[in-house]
XYZ file of N, CA and C in Angstrom:
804
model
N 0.865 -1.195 0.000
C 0.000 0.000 0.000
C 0.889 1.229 0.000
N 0.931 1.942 -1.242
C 1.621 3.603 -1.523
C 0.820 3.910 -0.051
N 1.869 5.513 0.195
C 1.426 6.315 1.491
C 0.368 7.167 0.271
N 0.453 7.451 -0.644
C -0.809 8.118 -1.113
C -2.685 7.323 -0.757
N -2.283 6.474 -0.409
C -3.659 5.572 -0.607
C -3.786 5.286 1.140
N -3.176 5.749 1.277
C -2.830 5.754 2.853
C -3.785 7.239 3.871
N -4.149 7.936 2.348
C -4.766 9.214 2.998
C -6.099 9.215 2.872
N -6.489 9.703 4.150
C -8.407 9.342 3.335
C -8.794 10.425 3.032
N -10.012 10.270 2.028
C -10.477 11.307 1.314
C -10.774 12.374 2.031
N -10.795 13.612 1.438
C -11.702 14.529 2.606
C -12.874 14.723 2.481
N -13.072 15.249 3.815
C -15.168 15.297 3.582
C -15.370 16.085 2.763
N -16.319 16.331 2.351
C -17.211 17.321 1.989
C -17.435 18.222 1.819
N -17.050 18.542 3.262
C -16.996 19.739 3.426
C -15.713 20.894 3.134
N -14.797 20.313 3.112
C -13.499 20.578 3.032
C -13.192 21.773 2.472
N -14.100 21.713 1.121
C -13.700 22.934 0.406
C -14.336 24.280 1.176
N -15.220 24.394 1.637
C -15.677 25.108 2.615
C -14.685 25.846 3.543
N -13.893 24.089 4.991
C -13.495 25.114 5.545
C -11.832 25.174 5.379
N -11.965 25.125 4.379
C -10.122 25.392 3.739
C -10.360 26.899 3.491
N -11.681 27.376 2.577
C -11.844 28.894 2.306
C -12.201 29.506 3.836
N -12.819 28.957 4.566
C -13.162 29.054 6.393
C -11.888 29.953 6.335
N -10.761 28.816 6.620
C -9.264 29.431 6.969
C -8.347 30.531 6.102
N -9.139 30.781 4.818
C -8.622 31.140 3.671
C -7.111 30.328 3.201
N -7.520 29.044 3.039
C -6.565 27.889 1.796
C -7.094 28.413 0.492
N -6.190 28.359 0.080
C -6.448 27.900 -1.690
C -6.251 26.976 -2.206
N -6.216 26.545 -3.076
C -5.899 25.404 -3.745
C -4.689 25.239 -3.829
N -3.359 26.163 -4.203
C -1.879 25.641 -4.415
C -1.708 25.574 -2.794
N -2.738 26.110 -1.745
C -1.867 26.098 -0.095
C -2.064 24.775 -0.386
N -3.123 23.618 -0.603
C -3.448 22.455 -0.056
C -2.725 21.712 -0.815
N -2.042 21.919 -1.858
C -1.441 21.297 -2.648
C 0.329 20.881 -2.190
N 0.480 22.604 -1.574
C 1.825 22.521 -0.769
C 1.809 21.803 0.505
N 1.102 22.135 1.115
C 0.746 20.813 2.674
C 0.723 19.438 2.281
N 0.008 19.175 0.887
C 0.111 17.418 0.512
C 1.777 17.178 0.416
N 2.563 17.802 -0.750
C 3.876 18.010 -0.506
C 5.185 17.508 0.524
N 5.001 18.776 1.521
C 5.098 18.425 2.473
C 4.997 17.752 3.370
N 3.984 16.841 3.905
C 3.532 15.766 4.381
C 4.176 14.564 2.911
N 4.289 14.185 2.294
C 4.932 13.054 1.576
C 6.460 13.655 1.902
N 7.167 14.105 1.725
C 8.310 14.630 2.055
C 8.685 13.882 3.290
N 7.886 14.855 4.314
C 8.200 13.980 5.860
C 7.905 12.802 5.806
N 6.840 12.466 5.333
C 6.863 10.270 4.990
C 8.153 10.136 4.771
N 9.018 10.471 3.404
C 10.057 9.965 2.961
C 11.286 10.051 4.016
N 11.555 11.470 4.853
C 12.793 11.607 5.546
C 12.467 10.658 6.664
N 11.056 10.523 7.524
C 11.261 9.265 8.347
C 11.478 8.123 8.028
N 11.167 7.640 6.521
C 11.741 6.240 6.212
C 13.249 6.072 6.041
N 14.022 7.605 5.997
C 15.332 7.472 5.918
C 15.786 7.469 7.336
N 15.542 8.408 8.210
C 15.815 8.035 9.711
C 15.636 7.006 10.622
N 15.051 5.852 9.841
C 14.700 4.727 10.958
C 15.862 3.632 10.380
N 16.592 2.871 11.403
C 17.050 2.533 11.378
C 17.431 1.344 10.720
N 18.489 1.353 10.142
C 19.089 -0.390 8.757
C 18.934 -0.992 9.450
N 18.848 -2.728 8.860
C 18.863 -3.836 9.321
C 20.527 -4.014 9.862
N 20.853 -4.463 10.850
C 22.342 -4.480 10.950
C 22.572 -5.766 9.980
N 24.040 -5.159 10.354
C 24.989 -5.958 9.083
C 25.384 -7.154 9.635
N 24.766 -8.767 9.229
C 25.152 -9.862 9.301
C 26.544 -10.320 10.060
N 26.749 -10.754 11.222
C 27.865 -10.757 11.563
C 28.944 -12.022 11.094
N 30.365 -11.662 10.547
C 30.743 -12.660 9.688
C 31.671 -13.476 9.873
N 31.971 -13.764 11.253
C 33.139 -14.788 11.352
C 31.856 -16.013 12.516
N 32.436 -16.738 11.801
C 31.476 -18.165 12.288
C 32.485 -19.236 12.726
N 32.347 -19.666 13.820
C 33.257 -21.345 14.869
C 32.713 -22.516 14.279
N 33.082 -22.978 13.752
C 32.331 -24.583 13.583
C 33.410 -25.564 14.522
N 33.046 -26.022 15.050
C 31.715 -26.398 15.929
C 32.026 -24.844 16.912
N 30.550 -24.274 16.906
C 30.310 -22.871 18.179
C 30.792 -22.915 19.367
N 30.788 -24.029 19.953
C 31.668 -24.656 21.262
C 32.451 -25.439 21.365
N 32.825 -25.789 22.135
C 33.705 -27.071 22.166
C 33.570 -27.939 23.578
N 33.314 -28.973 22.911
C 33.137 -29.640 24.532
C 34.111 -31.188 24.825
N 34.838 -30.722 25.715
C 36.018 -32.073 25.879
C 35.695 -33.058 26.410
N 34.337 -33.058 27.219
C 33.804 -34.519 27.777
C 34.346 -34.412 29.246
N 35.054 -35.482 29.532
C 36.028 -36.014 30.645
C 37.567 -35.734 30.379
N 38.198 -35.097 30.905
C 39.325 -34.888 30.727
C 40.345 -35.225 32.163
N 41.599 -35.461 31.747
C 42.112 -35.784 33.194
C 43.345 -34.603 33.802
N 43.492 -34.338 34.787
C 44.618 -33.273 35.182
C 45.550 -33.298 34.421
N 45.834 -32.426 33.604
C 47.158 -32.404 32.900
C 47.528 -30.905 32.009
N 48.844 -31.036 31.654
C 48.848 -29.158 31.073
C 48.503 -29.169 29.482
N 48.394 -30.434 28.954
C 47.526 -30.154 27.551
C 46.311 -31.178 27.090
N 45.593 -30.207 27.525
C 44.071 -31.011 26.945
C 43.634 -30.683 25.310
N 44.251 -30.874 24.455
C 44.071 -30.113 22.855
C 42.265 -29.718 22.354
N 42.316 -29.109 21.767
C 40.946 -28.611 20.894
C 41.667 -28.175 19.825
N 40.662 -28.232 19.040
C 40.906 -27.436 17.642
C 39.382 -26.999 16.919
N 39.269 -25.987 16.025
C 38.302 -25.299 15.336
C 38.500 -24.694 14.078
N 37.064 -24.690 13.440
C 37.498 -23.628 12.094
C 36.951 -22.442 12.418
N 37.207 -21.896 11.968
C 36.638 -20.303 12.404
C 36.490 -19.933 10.740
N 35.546 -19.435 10.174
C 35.196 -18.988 8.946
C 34.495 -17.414 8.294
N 35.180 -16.728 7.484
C 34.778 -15.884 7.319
C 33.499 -15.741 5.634
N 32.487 -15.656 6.874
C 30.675 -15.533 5.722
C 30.624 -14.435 5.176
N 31.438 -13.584 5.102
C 31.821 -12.524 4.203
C 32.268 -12.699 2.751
N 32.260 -10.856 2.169
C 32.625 -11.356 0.881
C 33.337 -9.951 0.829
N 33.982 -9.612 2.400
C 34.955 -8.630 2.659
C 36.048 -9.048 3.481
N 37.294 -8.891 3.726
C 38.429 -9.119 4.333
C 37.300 -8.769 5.873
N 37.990 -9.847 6.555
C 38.372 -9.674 8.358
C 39.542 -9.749 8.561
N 39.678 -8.964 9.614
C 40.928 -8.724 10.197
C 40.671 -9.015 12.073
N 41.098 -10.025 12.823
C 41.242 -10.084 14.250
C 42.040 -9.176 14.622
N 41.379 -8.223 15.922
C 42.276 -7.453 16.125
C 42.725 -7.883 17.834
N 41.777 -8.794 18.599
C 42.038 -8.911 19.662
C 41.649 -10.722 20.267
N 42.261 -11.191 20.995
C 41.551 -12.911 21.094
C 41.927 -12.430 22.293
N 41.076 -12.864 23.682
C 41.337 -12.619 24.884
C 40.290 -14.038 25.577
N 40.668 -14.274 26.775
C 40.533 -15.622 27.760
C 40.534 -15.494 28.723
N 39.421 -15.982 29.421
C 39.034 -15.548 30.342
C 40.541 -16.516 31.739
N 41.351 -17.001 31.351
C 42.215 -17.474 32.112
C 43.189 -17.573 31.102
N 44.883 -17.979 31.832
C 45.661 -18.300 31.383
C 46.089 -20.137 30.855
N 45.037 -20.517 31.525
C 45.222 -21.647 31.750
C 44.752 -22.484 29.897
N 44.387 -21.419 28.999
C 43.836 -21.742 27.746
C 45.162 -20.722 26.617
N 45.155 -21.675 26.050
C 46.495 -21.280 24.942
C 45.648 -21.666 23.274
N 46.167 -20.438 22.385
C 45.295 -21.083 21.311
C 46.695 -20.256 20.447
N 46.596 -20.869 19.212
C 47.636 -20.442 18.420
C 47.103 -19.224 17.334
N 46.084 -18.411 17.175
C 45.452 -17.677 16.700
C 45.801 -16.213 16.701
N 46.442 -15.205 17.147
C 46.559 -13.975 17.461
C 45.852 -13.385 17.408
N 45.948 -11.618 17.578
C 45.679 -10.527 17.247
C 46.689 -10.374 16.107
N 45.583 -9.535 14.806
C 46.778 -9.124 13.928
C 46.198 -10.227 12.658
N 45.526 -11.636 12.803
C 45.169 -11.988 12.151
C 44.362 -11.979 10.862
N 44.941 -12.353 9.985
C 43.965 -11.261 8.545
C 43.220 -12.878 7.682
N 42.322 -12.683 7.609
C 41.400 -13.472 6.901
C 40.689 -13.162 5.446
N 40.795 -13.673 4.329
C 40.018 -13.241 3.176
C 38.874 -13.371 3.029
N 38.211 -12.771 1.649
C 36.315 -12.993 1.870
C 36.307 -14.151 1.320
N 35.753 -14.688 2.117
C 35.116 -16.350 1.888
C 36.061 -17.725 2.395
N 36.833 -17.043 3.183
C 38.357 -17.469 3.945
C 38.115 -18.243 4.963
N 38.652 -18.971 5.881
C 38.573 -20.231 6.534
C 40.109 -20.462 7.524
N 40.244 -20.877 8.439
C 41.075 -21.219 8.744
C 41.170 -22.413 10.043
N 41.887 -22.996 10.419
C 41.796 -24.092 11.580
C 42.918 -23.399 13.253
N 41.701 -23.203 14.067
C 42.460 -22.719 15.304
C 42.776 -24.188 16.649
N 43.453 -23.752 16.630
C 44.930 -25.138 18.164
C 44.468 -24.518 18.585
N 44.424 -25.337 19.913
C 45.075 -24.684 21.241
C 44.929 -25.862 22.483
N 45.024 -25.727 23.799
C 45.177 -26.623 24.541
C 44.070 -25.769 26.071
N 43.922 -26.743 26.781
C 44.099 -26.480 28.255
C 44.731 -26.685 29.326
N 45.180 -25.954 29.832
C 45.531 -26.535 31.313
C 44.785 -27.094 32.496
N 44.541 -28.113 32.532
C 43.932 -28.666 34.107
C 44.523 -28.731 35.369
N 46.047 -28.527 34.684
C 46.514 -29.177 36.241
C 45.620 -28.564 37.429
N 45.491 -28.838 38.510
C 45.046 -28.322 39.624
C 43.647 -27.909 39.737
N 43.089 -28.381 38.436
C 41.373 -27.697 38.378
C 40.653 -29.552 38.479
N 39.211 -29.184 38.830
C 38.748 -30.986 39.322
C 37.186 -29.972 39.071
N 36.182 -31.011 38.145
C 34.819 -31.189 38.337
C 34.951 -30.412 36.722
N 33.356 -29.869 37.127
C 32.880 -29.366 35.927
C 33.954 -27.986 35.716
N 34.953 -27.314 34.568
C 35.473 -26.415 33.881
C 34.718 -25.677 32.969
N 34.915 -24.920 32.934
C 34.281 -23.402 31.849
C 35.344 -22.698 31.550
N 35.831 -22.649 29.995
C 36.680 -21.476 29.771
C 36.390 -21.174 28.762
N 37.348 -20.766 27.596
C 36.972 -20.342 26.276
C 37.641 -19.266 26.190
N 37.635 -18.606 24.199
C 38.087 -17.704 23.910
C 37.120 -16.684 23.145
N 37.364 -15.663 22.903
C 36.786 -14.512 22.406
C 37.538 -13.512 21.167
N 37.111 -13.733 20.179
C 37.445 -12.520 19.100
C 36.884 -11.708 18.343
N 37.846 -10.529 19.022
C 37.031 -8.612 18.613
C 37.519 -8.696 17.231
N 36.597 -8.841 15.856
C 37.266 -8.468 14.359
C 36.719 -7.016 13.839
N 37.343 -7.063 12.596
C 36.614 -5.920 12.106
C 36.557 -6.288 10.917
N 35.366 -5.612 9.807
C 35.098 -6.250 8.400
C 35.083 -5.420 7.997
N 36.130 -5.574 6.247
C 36.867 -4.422 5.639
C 35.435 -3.291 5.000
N 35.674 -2.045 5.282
C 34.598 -1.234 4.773
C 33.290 -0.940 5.370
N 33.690 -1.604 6.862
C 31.786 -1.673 7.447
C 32.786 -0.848 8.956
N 32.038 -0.079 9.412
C 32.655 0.780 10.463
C 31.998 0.006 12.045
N 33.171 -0.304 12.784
C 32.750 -0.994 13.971
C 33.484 -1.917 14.285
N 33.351 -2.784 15.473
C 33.803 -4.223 15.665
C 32.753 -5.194 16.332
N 33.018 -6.181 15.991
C 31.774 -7.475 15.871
C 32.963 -8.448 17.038
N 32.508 -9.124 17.593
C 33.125 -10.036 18.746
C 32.117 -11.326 18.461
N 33.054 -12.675 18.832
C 32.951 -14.158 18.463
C 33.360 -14.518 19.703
N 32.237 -15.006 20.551
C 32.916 -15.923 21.775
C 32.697 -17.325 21.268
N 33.840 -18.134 21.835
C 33.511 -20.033 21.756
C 34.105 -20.040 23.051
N 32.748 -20.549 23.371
C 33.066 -21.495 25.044
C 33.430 -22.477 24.525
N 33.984 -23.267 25.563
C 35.357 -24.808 26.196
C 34.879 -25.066 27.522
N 34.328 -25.868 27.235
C 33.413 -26.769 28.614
C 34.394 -28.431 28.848
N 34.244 -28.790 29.875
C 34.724 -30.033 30.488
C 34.726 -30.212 31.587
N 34.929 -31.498 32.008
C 34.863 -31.869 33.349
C 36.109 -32.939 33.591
N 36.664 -32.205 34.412
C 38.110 -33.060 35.206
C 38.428 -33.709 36.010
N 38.875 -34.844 35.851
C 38.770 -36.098 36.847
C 39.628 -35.380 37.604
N 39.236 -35.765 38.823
C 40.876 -35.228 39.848
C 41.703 -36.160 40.336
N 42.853 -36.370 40.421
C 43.743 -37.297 40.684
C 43.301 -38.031 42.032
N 42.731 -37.210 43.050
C 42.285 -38.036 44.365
C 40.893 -37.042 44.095
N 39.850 -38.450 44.231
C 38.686 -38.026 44.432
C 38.642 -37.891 46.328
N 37.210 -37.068 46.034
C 36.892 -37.133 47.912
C 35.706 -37.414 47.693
N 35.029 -38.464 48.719
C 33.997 -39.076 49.306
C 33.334 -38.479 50.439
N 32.687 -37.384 51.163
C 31.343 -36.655 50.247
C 32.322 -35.501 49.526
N 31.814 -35.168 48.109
C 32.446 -34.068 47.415
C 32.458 -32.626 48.453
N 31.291 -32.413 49.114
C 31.057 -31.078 50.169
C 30.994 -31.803 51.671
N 31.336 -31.716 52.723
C 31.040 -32.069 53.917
C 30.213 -30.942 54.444
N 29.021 -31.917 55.215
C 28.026 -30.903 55.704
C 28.283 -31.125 56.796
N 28.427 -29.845 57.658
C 28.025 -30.160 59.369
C 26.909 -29.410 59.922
N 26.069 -30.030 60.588
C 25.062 -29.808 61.217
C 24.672 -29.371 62.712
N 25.511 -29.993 63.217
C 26.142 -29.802 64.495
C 27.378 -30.423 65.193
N 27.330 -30.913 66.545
C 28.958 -31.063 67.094
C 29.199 -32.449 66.475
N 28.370 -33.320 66.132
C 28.665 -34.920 65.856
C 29.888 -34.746 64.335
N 31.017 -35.090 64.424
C 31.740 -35.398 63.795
C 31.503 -35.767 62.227
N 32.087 -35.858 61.243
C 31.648 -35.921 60.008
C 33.125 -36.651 58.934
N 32.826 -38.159 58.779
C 33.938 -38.608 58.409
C 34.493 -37.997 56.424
N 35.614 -37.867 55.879
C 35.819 -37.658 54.943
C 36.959 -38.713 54.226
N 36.739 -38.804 53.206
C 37.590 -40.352 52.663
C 37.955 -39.572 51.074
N 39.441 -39.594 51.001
C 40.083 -39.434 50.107
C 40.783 -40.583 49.030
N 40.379 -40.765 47.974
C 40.307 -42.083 47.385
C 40.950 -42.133 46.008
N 41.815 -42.709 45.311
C 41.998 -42.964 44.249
C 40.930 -41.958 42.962
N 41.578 -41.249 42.222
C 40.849 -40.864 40.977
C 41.602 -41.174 39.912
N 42.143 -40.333 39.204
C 43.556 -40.787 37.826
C 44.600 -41.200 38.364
N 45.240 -41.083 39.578
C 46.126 -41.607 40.587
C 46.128 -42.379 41.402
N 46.686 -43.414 40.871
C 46.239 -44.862 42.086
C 46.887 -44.395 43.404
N 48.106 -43.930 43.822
C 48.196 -43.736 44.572
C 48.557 -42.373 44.984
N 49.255 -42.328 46.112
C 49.293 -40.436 46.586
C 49.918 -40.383 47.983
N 50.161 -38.957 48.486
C 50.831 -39.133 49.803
C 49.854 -38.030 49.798
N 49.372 -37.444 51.043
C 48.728 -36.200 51.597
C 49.673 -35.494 52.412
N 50.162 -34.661 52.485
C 51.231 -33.799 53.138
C 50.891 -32.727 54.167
N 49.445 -31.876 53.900
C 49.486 -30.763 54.436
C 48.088 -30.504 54.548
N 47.398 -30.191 56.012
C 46.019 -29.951 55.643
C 45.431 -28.628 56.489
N 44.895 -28.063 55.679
C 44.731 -26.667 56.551
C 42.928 -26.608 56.445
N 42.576 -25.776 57.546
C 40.859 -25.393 57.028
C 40.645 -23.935 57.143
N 39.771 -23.342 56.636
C 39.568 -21.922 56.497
C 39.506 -21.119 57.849
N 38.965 -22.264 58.954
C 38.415 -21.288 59.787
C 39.048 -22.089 61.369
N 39.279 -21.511 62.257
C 39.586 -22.019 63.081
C 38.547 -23.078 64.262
N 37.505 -23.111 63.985
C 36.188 -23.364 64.345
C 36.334 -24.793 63.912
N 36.795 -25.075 62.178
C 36.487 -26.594 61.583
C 38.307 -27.060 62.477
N 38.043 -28.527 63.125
C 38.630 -29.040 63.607
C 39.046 -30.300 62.661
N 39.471 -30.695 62.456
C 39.822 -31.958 61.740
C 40.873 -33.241 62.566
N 40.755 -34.378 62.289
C 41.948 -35.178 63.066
C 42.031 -36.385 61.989
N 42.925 -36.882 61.551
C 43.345 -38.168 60.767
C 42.682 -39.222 61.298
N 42.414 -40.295 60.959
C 41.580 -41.055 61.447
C 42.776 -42.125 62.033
N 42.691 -42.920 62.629
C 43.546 -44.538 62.564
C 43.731 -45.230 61.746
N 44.617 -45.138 60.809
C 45.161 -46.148 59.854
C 45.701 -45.468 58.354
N 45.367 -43.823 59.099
C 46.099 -43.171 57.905
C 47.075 -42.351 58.548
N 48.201 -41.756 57.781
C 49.123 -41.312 58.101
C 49.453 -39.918 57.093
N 49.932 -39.025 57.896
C 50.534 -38.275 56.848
C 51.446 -38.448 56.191
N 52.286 -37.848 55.219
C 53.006 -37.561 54.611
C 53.588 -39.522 53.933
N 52.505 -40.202 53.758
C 52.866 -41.570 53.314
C 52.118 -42.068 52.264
N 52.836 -43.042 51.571
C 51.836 -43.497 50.352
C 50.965 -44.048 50.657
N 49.957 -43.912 49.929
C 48.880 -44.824 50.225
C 47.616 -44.820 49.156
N 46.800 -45.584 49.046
C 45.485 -45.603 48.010
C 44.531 -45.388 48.892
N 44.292 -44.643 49.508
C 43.236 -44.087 50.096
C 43.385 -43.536 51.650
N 42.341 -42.668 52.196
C 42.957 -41.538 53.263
C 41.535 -40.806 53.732
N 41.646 -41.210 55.237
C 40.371 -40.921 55.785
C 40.898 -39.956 57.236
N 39.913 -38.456 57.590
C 40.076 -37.928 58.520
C 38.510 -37.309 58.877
N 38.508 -37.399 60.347
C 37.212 -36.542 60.559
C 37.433 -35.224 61.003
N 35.925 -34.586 60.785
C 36.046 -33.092 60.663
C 34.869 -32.775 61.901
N 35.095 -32.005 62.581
C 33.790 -31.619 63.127
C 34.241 -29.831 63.357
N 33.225 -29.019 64.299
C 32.762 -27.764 64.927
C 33.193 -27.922 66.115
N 34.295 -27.413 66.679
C 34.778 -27.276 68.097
C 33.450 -25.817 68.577
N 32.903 -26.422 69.606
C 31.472 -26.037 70.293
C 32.215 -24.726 70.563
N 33.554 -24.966 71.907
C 34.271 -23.884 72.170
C 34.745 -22.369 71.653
N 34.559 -22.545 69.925
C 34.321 -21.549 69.351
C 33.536 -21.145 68.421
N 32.221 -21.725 68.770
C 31.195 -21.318 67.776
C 30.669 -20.123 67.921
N 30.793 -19.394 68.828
C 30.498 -18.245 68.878
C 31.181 -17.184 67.571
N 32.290 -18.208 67.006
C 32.936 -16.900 65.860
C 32.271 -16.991 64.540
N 31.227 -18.256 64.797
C 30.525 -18.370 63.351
C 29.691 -17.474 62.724
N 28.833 -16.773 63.347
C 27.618 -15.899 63.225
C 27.806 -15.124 61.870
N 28.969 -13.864 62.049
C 29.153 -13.459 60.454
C 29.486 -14.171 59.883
N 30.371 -15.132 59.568
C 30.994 -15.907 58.226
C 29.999 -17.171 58.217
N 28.367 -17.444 58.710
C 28.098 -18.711 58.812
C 28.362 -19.078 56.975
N 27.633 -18.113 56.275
C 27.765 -18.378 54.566
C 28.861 -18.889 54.245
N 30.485 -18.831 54.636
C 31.406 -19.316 54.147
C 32.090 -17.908 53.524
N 32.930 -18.864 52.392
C 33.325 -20.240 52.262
C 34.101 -20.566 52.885
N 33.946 -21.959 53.315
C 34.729 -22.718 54.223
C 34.916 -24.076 53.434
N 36.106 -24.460 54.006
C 37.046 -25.328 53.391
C 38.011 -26.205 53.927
N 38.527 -26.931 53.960
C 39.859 -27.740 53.916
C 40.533 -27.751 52.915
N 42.151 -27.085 53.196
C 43.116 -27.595 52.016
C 43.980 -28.731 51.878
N 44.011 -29.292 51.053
C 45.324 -30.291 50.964
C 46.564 -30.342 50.210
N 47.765 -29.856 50.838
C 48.804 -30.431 49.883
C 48.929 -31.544 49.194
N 49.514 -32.161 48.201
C 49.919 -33.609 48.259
C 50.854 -33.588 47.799
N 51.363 -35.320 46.816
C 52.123 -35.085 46.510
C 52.416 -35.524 44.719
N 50.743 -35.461 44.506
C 50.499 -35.376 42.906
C 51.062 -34.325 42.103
N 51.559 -34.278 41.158
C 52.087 -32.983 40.761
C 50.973 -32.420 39.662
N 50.249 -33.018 39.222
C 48.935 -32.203 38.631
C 47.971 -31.618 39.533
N 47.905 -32.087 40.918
C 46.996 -31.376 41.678
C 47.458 -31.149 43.361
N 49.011 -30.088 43.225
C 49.612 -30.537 44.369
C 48.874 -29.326 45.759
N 47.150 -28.878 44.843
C 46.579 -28.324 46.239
C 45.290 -28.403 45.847
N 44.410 -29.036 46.660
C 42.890 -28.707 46.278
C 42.046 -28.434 47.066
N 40.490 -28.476 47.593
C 40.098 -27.605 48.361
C 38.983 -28.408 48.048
N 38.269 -28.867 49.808
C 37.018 -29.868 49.746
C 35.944 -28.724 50.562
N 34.686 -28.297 49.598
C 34.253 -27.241 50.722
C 33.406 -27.828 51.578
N 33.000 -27.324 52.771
C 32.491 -27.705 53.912
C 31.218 -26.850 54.312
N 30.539 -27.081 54.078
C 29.000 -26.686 54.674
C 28.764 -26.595 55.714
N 27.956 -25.445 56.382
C 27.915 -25.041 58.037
C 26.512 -24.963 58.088
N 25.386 -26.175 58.598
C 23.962 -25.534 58.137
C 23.726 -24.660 59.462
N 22.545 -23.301 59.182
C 22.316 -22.923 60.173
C 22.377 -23.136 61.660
N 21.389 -24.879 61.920
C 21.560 -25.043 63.711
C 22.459 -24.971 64.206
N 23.840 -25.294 63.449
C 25.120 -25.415 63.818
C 25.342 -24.167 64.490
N 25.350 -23.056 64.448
C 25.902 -22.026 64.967
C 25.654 -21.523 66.055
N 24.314 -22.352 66.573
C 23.975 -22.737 68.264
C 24.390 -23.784 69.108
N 24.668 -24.474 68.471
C 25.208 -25.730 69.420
C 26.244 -25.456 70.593
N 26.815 -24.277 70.811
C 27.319 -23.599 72.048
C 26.570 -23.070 73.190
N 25.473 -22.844 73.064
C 24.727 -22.427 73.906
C 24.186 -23.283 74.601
């Protein structure tokens, strides 16, 4: 539908009170004018469709599955330019160091261009579900701006010594056993164990030892009553136990420990 057909007729009366106002015929002719005019400059002021964005990841993510502690977990990707103008990368940034990709800043791509991106992860010292990934700021030759490409890198990392409960909950003063067990590492020594707060008490159990080999490693944890009074602000945490060992992919990790509310009365 033209904006001419867009106007409705006038009444009737019109010619009347156009002479009412004293119009003439070329005034009403210049007001039609005018009014199509302004139709046209608002169809120029409203805003373009943006411009297709043109570097594409195949595969958009990457997902490693199960991976085990170690300093190279490999990926690779194409990254493709859906253009039919030069890209140029001007920036690749990561949200950690622990992700290496062989790609730069500075990178120049042709229209209709393609290329295959490396890179690795580092796990050492990371355990469970991982999130990382990379990000690239380009620019496309002749179009004013920059367009950004994130690809997440998802996985989950066995840890060399699993722990048996993954979180320890305490509830109150009754003790709470924890069992450190074989994961990618049959065996292990435990060296060093610290907890966040002076409140979580811990003691080795009978039949484990520090600083010795062994395939598995049990200590209990409880709430010394005597200072529960320091819980009140920090009941939220985080609270923790650390462990040295003597794995060299995971020579510190951290089992967190749950404080439920009643707990922080059990002194009284």
């Amino acid at each position: 539908m033209s904006f001419l057909n867009m106007i409705p007729p006038p009444p009737r009366s019109c010619g009347t009170r156009a002479r009412k106002f004293g119009l003439k015929p070329l005034d009403i002719l210049l007001l039609l004018v005018l009014s199509l005019s302004a139709g046209a400059t608002w169809g120029l002021m409203r805003p373009t469709r943006a411009v297709a964005v043109g570097l594409i990841a195949s595969p958009p993510e990457i997902t490693l599955d199960q991976v085990a502690q170690r300093e190279q977990n490999a990926f690779e990707f194409r990254l493709e330019n859906r253009t039919g103008r030069r890209i140029e990368i001007k920036d690749v940034t990561r949200p950690c160091t622990c992700t290496r990709l062989d790609v730069t800043s500075g990178t120049s791509m042709p229209a209709r261009g393609s290329l295959t991106a490396r890179g690795a992860v580092d796990t050492t010292n990371r355990r469970g579900a991982v999130e990382t990934g990379v990000a690239f700021t380009y620019e496309i030759e002749g179009i004013t701006g920059r367009f950004t490409l994130p690809v997440p890198i998802r996985m989950f990392v066995q840890p060399s010594i699993a722990t048996e409960p993954e979180v320890v909950t305490l509830d109150g003063a009754a003790s709470k056993s924890l069992d450190l067990v074989p994961g990618a590492a049959p065996t292990f020594r435990i060296l060093e164990i610290v907890s966040s707060d002076p409140y979580l008490k811990w003691e080795v159990v009978e039949g484990s030892v520090l600083n010795r080999e062994c395939s598995s490693f049990r200590l209990s944890l409880r709430l010394d009553s005597s200072l529960t009074r320091d819980i009140g602000s920090s009941l939220n945490g985080p609270h923790w136990l650390m462990f040295t060992t003597s794995v060299a992919t995971e020579q510190r990790f951290r089992v967190p420990v749950k404080i439920e509310s009643q707990a922080a009365g059990i002194a009284e």
